[in-house]
Short mmCIF file of C-alpha atoms and ligand atoms in Angstrom, two decimals:
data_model
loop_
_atom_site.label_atom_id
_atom_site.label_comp_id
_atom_site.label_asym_id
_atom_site.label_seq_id
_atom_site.Cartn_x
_atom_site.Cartn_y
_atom_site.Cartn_z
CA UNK A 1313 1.90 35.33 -39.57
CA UNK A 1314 0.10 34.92 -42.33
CA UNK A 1315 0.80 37.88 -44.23
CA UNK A 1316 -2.02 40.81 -44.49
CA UNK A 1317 -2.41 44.21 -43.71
CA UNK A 1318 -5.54 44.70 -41.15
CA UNK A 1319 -5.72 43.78 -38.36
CA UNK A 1320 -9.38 43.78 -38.14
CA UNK A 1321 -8.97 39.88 -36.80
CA UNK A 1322 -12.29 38.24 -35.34
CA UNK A 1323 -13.20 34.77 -35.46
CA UNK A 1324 -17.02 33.24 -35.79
CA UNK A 1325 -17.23 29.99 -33.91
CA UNK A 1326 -21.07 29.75 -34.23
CA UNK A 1327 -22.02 26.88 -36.81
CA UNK A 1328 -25.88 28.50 -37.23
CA UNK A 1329 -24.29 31.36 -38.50
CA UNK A 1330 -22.43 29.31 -41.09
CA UNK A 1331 -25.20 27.38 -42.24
CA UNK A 1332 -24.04 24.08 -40.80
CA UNK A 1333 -26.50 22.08 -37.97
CA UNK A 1334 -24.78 19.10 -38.43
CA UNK A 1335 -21.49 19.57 -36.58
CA UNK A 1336 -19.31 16.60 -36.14
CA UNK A 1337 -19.07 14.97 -33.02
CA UNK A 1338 -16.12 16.78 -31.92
CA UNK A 1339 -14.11 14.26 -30.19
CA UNK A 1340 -14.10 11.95 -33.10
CA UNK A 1341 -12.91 14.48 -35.16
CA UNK A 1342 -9.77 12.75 -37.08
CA UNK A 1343 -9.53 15.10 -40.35
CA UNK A 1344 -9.58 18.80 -40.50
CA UNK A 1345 -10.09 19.59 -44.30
CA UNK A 1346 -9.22 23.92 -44.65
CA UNK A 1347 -11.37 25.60 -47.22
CA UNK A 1348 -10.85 29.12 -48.32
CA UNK A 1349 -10.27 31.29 -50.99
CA UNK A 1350 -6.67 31.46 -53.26
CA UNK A 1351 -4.54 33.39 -50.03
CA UNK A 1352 -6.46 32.26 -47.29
CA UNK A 1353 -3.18 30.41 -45.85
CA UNK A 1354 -5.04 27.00 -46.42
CA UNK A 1355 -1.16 25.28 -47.29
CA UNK A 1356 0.32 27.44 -44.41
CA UNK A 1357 -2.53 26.84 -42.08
CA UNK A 1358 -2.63 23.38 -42.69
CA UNK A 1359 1.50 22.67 -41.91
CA UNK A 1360 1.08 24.28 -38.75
CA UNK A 1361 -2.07 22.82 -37.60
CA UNK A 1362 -0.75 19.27 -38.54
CA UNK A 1363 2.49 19.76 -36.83
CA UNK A 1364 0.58 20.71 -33.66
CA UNK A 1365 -1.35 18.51 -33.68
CA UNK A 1366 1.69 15.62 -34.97
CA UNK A 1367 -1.01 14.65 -37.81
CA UNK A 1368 -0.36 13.95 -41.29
CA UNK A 1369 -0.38 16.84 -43.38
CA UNK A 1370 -1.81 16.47 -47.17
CA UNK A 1371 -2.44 19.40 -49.65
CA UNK A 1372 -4.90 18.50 -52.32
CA UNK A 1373 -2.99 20.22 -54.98
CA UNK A 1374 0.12 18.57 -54.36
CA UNK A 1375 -2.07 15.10 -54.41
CA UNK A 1376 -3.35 16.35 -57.55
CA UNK A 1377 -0.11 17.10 -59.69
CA UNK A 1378 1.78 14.02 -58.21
CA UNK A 1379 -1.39 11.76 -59.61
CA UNK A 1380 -1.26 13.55 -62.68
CA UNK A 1381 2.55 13.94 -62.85
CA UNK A 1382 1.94 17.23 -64.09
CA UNK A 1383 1.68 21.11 -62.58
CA UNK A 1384 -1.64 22.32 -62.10
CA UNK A 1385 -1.50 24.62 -64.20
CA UNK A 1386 -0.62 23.14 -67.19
CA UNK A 1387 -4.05 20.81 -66.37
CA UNK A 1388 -5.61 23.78 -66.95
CA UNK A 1389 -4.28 24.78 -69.74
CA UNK A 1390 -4.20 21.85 -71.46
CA UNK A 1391 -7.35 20.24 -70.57
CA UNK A 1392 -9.39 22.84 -68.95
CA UNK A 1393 -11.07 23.99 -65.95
CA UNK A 1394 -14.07 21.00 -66.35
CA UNK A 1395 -11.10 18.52 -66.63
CA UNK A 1396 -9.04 19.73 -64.24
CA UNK A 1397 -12.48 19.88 -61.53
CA UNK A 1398 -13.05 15.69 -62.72
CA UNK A 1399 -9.61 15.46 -60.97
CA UNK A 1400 -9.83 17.34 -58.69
CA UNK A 1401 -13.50 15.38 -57.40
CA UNK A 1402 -11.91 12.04 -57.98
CA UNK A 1403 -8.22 12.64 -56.11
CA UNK A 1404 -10.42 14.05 -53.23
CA UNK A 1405 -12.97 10.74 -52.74
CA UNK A 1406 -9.66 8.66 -53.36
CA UNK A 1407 -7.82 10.32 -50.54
CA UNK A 1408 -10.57 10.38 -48.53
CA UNK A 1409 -11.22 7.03 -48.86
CA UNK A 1410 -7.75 5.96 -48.08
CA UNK A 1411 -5.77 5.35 -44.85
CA UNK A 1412 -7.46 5.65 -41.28
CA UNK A 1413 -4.15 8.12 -39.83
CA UNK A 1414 -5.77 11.68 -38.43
CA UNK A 1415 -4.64 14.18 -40.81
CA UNK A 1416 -5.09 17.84 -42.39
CA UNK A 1417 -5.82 18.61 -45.60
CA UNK A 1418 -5.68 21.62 -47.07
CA UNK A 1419 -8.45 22.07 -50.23
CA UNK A 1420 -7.76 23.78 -53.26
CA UNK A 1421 -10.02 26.88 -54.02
CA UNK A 1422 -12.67 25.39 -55.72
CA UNK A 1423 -12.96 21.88 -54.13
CA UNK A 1424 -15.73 22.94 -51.30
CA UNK A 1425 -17.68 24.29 -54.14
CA UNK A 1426 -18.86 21.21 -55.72
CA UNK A 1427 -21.86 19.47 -53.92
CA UNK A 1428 -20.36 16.77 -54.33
CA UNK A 1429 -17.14 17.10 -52.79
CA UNK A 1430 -18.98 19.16 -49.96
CA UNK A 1431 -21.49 15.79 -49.14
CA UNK A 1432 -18.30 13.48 -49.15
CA UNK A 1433 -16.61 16.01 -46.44
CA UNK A 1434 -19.55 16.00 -44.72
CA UNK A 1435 -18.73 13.12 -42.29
CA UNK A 1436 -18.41 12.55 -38.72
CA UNK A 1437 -15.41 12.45 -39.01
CA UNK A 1438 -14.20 15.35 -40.83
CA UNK A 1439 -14.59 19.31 -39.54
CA UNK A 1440 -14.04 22.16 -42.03
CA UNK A 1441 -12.83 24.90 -41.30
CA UNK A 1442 -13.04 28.17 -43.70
CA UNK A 1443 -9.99 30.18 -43.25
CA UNK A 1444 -11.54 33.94 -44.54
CA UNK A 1445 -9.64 37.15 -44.51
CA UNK A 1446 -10.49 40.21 -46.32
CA UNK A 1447 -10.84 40.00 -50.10
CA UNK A 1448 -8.09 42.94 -50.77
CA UNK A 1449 -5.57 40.85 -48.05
CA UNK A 1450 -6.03 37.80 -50.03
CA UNK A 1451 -5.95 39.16 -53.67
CA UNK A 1452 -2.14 40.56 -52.27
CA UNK A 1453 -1.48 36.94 -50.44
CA UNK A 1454 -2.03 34.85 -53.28
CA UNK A 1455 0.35 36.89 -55.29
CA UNK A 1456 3.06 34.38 -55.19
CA UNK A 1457 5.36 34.40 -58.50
CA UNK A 1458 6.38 30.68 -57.68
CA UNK A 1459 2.95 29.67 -57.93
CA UNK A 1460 0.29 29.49 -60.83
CA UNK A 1461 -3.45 30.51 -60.16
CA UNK A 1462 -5.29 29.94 -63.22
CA UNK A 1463 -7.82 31.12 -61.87
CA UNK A 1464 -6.02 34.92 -60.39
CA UNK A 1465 -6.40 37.42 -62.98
CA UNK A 1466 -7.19 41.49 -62.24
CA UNK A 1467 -8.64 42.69 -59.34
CA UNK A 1468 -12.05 43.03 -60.23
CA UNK A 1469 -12.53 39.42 -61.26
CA UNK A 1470 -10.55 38.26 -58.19
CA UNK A 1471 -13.47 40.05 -56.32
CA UNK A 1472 -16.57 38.93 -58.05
CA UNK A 1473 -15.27 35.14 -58.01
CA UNK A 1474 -14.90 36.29 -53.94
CA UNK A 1475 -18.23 37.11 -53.66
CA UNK A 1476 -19.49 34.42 -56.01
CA UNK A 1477 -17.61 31.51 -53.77
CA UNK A 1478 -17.86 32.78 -50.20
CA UNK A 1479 -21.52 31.70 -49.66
CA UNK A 1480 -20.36 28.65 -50.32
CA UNK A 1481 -17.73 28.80 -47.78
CA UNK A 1482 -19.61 29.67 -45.11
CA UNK A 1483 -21.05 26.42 -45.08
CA UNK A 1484 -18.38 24.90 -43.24
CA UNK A 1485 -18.61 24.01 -39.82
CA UNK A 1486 -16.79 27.28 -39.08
CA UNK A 1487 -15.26 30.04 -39.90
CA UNK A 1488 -11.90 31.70 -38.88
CA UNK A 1489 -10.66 35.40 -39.43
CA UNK A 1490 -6.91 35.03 -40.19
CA UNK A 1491 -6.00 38.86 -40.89
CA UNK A 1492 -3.62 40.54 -38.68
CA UNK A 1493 -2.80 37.06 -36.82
CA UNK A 1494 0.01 34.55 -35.99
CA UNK A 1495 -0.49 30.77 -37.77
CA UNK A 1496 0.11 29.13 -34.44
CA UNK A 1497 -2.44 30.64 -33.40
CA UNK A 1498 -4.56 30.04 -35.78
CA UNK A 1499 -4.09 26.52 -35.39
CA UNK A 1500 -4.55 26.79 -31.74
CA UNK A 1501 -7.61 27.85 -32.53
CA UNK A 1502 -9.27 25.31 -34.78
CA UNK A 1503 -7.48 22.97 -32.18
CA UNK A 1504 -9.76 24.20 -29.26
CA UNK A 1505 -12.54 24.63 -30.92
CA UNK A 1506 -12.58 21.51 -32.86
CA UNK A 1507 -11.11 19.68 -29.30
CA UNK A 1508 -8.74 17.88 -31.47
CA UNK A 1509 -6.72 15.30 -29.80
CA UNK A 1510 -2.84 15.47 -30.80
CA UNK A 1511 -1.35 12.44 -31.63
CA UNK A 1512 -1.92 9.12 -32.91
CA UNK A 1513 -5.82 8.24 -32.19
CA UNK A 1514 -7.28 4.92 -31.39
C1 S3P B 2963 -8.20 27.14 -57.42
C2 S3P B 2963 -7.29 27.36 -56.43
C3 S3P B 2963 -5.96 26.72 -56.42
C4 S3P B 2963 -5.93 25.49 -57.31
C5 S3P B 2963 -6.48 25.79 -58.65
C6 S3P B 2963 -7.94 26.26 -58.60
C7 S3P B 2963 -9.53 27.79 -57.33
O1 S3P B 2963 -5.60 26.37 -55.10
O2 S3P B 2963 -6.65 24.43 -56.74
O3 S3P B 2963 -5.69 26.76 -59.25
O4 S3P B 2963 -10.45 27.38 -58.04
O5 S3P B 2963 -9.66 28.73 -56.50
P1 S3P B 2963 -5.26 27.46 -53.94
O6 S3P B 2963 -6.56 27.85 -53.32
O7 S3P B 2963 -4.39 26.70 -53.00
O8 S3P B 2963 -4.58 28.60 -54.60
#
């Protein structure tokens, strides 16, 4: 389960109310790209869905600090937020432009807000999903000692970077409440939704 408190769990499956009219073609669907908040269960998500589905799994972060053989938060420290963005656009156009296998990749935080990065995602091809859960839920998720989130301070700014971002969000191709709920069947979810074939595609 991904790990929260309420159990308030709904899911909204219609792509009007997310902003998005041009829904890929769902059967062509090859790459599932999860965008969400810091918590959402993006990484967590993302394992599960791909090993349904027996699709490659990528994290963007990972791709990130293996390209810059470095964490990602020492890019931030040492370079910056702006810096560590310009990395962040190019790993995600390079991975996207690589390799034809079906996969899932799980964004980091702040990918889906550039326009950018949310043009280059928006592609036949390529359905995201926005994993949401209540803002309290995910300020206690993303609490992880083992990993760094620049960008995690107090509460209150947790919350107003929230509300800043999840406009934003909502303009994937849909949205799924993950509070209260198992990961398989979260995945199960996006599966049917999305119609996503499991296995190599031709
Ligand atoms: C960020 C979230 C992080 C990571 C970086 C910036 C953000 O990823 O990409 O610290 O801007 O929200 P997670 O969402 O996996 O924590």
């Amino acid at each position: 389960m991904v790990k929260s408190t309420s159990r308030n769990a709904k899911i909204s499956l219609d792509s009007k109310q997310t902003g998005r009219s041009d829904e890929p073609e769902r059967d062509r669907v090859r790459v599932v790209a999860l965008v969400g908040f810091m918590g959402a269960g993006k990484t967590t998500v993302g394992q599960e869905l791909a090993r349904q589905l027996n699709w490659r799994f990528d994290d963007l972060d990972d791709l990130i600090e293996a390209a810059a053989g470095t964490r990602i938060g020492q890019i931030f420290k040492q370079s910056g937020e702006n810096a560590f963005r310009e990395v962040e656009c190019s790993i995600l156009a390079s991975t996207l432009a690589g390799g034809d296998l079906p996969r899932v990749l799980a964004l980091g935080g702040g990918a889906f807000l550039d326009a950018g990065n949310q043009l280059r995602l928006r592609s036949k091809d390529i359905a995201t999903v926005f994993l949401d859960a209540p803002v309290e839920e995910l300020f206690t998720r993303s609490d992880q000692p083992d990993v760094v989130r620049p960008l995690r301070s107090d509460r209150d700014q947790f919350y107003r970077l929230y509300e800043q971002r999840r406009p934003e969000y909502l303009k994937a191709a849909f949205c799924v409440q993950t509070s209260g709920r198992e990961i398989g069947s979260i995945a199960e979810e996006i599966i049917e939704t999305l119609k996503l074939k499991r296995g190599v595609l031709d």
